[in-house]
Coordinates of C-alpha atoms and ligand atoms in Angstrom, one line a residue:
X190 CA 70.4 21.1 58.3
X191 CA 70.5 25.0 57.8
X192 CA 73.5 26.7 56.3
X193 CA 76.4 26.7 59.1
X194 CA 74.4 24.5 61.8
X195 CA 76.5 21.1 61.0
X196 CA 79.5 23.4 61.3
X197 CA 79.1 24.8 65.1
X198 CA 77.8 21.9 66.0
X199 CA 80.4 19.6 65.5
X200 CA 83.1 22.2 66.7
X201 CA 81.5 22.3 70.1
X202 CA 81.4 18.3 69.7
X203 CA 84.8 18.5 69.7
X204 CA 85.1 21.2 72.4
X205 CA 83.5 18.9 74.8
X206 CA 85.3 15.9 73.7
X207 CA 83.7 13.8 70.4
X208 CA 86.3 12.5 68.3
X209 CA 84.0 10.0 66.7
X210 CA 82.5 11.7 63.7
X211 CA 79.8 9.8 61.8
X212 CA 79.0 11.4 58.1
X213 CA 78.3 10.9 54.8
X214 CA 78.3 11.9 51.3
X215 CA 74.3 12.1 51.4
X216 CA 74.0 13.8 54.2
X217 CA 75.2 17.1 52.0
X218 CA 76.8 18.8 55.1
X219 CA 80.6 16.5 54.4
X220 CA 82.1 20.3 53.6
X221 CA 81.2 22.0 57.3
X222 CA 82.1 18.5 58.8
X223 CA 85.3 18.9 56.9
X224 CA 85.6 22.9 57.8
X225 CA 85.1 22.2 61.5
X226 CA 87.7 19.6 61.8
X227 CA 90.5 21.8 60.2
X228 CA 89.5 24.7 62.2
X229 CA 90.1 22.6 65.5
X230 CA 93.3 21.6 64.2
X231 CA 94.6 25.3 63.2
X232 CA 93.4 26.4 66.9
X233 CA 95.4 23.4 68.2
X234 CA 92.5 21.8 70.3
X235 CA 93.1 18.9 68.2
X236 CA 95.5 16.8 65.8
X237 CA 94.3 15.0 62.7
X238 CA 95.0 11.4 64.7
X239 CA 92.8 12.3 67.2
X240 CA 89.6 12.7 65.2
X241 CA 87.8 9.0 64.1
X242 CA 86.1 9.9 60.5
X243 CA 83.6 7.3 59.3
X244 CA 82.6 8.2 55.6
X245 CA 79.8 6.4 53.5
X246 CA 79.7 4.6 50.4
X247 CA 76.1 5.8 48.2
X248 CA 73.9 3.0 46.9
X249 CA 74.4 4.9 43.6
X250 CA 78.3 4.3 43.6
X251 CA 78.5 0.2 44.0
X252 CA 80.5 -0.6 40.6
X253 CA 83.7 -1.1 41.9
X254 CA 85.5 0.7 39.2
X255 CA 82.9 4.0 41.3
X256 CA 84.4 3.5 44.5
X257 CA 87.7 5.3 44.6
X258 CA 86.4 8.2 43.0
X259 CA 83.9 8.5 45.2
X260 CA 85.8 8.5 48.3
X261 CA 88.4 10.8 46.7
X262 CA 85.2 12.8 46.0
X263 CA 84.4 13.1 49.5
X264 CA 88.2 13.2 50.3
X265 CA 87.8 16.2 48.2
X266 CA 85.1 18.2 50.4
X267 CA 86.1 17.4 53.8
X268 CA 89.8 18.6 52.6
X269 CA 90.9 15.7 54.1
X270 CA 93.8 13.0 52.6
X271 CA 92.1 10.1 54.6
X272 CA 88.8 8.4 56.3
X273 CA 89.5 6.6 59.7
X274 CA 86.5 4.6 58.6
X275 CA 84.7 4.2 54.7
X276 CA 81.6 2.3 54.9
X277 CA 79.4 0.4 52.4
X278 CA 75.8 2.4 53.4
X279 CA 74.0 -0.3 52.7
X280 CA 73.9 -3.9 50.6
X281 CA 71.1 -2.8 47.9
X282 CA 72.8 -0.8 44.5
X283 CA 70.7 2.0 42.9
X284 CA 71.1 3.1 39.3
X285 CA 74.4 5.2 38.9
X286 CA 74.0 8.3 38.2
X287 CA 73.6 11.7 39.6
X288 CA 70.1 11.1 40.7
X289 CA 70.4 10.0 44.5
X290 CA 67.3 8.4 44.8
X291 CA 67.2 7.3 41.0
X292 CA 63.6 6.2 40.0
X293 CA 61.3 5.0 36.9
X294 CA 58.3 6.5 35.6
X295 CA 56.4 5.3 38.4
X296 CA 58.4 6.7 40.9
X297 CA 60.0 3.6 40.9
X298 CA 63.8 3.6 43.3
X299 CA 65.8 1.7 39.7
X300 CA 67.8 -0.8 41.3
X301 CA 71.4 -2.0 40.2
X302 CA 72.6 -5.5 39.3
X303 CA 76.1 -5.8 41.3
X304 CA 78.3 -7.8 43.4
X305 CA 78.6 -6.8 46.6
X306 CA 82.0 -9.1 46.6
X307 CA 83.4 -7.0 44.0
X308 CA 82.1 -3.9 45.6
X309 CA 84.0 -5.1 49.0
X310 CA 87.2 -6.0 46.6
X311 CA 87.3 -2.3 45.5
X312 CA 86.8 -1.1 48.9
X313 CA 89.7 -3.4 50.0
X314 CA 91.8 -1.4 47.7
X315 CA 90.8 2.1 49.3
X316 CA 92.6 0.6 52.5
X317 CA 95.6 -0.4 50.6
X318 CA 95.8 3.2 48.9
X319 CA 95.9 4.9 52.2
X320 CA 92.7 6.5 51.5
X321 CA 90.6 4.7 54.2
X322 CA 92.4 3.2 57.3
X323 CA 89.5 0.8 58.0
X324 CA 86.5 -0.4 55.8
X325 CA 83.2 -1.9 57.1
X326 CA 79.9 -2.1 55.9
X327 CA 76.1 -0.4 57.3
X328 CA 72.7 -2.3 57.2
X329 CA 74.4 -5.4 56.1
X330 CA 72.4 -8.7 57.8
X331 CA 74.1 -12.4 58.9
X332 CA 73.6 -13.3 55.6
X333 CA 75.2 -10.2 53.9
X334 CA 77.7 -10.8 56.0
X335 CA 78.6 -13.6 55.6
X336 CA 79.0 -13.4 51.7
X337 CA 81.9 -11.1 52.6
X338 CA 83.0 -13.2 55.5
X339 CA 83.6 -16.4 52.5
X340 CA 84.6 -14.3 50.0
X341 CA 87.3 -16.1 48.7
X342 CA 90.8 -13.9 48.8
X343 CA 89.3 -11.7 51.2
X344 CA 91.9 -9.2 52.5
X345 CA 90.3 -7.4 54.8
X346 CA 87.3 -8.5 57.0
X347 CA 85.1 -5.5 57.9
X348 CA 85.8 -4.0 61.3
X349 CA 82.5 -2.7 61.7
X350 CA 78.5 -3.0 61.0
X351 CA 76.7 0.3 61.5
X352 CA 72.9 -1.0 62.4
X353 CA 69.8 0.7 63.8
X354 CA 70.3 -0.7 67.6
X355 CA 69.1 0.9 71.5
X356 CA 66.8 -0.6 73.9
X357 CA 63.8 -1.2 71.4
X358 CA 66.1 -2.7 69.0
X359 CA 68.5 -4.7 70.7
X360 CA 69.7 -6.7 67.7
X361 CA 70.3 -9.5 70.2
X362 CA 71.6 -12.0 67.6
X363 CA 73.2 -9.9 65.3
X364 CA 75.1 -8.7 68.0
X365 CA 76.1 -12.5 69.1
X366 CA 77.3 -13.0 65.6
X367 CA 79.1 -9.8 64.9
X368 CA 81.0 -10.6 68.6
X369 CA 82.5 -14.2 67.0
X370 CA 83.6 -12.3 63.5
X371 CA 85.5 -9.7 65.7
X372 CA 83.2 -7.2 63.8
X373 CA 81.9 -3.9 66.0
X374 CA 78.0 -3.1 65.7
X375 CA 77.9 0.8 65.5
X376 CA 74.7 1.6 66.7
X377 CA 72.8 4.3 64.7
X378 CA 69.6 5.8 66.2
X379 CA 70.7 5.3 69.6
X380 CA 68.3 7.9 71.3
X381 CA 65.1 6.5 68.7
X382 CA 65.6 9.0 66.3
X383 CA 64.1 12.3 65.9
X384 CA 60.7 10.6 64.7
X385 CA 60.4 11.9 61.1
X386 CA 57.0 10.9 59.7
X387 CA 59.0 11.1 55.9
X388 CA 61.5 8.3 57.1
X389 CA 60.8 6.8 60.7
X390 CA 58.4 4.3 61.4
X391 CA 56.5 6.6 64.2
X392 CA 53.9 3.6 65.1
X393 CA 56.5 2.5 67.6
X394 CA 56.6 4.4 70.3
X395 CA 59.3 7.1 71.8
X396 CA 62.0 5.6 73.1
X397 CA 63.2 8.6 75.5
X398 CA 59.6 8.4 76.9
X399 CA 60.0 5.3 78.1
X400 CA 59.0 4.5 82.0
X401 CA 62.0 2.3 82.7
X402 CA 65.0 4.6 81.1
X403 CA 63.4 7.4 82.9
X404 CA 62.9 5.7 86.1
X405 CA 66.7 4.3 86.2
X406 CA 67.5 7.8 84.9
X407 CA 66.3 9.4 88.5
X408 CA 68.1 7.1 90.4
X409 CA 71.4 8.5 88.6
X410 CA 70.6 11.8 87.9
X411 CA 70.3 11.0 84.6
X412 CA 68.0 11.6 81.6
X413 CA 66.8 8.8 79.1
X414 CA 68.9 9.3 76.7
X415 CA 72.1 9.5 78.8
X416 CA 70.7 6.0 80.3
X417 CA 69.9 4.7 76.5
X418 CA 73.5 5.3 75.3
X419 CA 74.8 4.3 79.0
X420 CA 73.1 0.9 78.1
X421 CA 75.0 1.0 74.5
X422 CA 78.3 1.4 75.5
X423 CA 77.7 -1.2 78.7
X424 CA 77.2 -3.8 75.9
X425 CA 79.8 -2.9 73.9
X426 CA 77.6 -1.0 71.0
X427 CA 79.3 2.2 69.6
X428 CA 76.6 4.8 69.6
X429 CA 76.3 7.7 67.3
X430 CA 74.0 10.3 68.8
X431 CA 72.9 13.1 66.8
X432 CA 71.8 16.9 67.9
X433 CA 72.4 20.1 66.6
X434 CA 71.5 21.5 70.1
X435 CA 74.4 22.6 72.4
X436 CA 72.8 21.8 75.5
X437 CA 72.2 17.9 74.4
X438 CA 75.7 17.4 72.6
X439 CA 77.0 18.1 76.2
X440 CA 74.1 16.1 77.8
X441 CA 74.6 12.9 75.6
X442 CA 78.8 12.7 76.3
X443 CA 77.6 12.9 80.2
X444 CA 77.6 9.0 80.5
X445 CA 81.3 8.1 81.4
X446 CA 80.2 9.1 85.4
X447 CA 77.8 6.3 85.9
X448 CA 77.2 2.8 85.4
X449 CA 73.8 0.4 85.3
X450 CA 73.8 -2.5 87.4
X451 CA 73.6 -5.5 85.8
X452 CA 69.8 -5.7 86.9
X453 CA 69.4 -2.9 85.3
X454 CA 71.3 -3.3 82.2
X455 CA 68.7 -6.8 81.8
X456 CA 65.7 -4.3 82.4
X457 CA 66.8 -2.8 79.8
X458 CA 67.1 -5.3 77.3
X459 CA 63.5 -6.2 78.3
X460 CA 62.4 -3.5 76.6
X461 CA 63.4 -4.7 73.3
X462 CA 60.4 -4.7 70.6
X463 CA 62.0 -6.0 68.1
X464 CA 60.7 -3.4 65.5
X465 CA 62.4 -1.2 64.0
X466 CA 62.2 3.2 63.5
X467 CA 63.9 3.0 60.4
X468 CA 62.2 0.3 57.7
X469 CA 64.4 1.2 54.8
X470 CA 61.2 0.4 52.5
X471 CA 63.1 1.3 49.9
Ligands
A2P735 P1 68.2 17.8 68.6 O1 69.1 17.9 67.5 O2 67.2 18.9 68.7 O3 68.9 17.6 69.9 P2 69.1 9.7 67.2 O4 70.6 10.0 67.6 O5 68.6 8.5 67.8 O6 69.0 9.7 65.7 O7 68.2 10.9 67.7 C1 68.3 12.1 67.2 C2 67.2 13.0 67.7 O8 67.1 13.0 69.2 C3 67.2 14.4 67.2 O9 65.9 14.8 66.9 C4 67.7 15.2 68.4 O10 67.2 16.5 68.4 C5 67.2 14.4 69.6 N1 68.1 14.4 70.8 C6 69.4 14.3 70.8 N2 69.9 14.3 72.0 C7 68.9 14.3 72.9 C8 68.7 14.3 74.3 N3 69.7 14.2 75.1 N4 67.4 14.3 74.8 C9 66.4 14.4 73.9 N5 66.5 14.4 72.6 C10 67.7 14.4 72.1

C-alpha cells in the first residue's frame, strides 16, 4: 500500500466502528496499523481493550526458539505490549532467514524441516508470557489440525482458523469440524479478493458479480458484497474485509440492518464452487 494509506484507512475503520484488525508482519504496513491505533486512543475514541489485534506468525520464523522474538518484533512496531490474537500464517516452514520468500538457484521457495507441535508449544508460551491473549493457526486443514488437537500436553487448543471462505468457497466441512473443536473459521477473502493475477487464481470468476448476491442485494438495498459478508456472519464465519477506500470501509460494516432468510442464506451456499482464489502454489 502507498506510504500513509494503511494508516487513514484503518483510523476511519475505527471511526465507523472496526475493532477487529487483521495484520501481519508481511504485510509491511504493522507500523501505521500500530500508529493508527495509538492515535485513536490519545483522541479518546477508543481504549486499548476495545481493539481485537490478530498478528501473524511468518513461514520463515517456525523454530520455536524464533517465535517470541518475532512477536516481540512485531510487538515492537505496532508499539504495542500485546496481540488479542498471534497466529501461525500457515503449516509449511521456509528457510530462516531474512529472505521472505527464501529460494534456491532455481528460484526454488527452500523449505524447512520443523514440527509444527513444537512450533504450537512455543506459541503456547507467547499466551502464558502475556504477549498474545489467544493463539490460533491460518491455512491449517482437518488434518493439520488435528495434529495440534492430539498433541500430547496440549495447553491451549487454538481458538481460531483463519481460511479462504465466502459463497464460492464455502468450506462446508471444514466448517462442520472446526464447530465440534470449539475452533472459529475466520474467513479471509470474504468479498473474492481484489483479483491479483500475481497471487489470485482469476479463472474463477468475480464473486461480487454474481447474479444471485446481486439479485438478493436489491431486494435489501444492498450491494454484493454487503450480502457476501451478510451470508458470513449469518453462519457464524468472522469475515475480514479489506479496502483502502473510504466509501467501502463504511459500505462493508453496513450489514448489522438486515438479515437473509433462510432460503436465501441456502441460495447462497448453492453457489459454492469449491475452488479456491488463493492456491497458495507455493
Ligand atoms: P478497495 O480497496 O479499492 O475497496 P477481499 O476482502 O475479499 O480480499 O477483497 C478485497 C478487494 O475488494 C479489494 O480489491 C477492495 O478494493 C475490494 N472491495 C472492498 N470492499 C468492496 C465493496 N464493498 N465493493 C466492491 N469492492 C470492494
Amino acid at each position: 500500500t502507498p506510504k500513509g494509506s494503511c494508516l487513514e484507512s484503518v483510523k476511519i475503520a475505527i471511526d465507523t466502528g472496526y475493532r477487529h484488525i487483521d495484520g501481519a508482519f508481511v504485510y509491511y504496513n504493522e507500523h501505521e496499523v500500530g500508529q493508527a491505533i495509538r492515535e485513536k486512543i490519545a483522541e479518546g475514541k477508543i481504549k486499548r481493550e476495545d481493539i481485537f489485534y490478530c498478528g501473524k506468525l511468518w513461514n520463515t520464523c517456525h523454530p520455536p526458539e524464533l517465535v517470541r522474538p518475532t512477536l516481540e518484533k512485531t510487538l515492537n512496531i505496532l508499539q504495542l505490549d500485546y496481540v488479542d490474537l498471534y497466529i501461525i500464517e500457515l503449516p509449511m516452514a521456509f528457510k530462516p532467514g531474512d529472505a521472505i520468500y527464501p529460494k534456491d538457484e532455481n528460484g526454488k521457495i527452500i523449505y524447512h524441516e520443523t514440527n509444527l507441535c513444537a512450533t504450537w508449544e512455543a506459541m503456547e508460551a507467547c499466551k502464558d508470557a502475556g504477549l498474545a491473549k489467544s493463539i490460533g493457526v491460518s491455512n491449517f486443514n482437518r488434518r493439520q489440525l488435528e495434529m495440534i488437537l492430539n498433541k500430547p500436553g496440549l495447553k491451549y487448543k487454538p481458538v481460531s482458523n483463519q481460511v479462504e471462505c465466502h459463497p464460492y468457497f464455502t468450506q462446508p466441512k471444514l466448517l462442520e469440524f472446526c464447530r465440534q473443536h470449539d475452533i472459529v473459521i475466520v474467513g479471509y477473502s470474504p468479498l473474492g479478493t481484489s483479483r491479483d493475477e500475481t497471487w489470485v487464481n482469476v479463472s474463477s470468476p468475480p464473486l461480487l458479480k454474481d447474479p444471485v448476491l446481486n439479485a438478493i442485494g436489491k431486494k435489501y438495498n444492498k450491494t454484493a458484497a454487503q450480502v457476501a459478508l451478510r451470508f458470513s456472519i449469518q453462519r457464524g464465519v468472522v469475515v475480514i474485509p479489506k479496502s483502502f477506500n473510504p466509501q467501502r470501509i463504511r459500505e462493508n460494516f453496513q450489514i448489522f440492518d438486515f438479515s437473509l432468510t433462510e432460503q436465501e442464506m441456502k441460495e447462497i451456499e448453492a453457489l459454492n464452487k469449491n475452488v479456491r482464489y488463493v492456491e497458495l502454489l507455493m
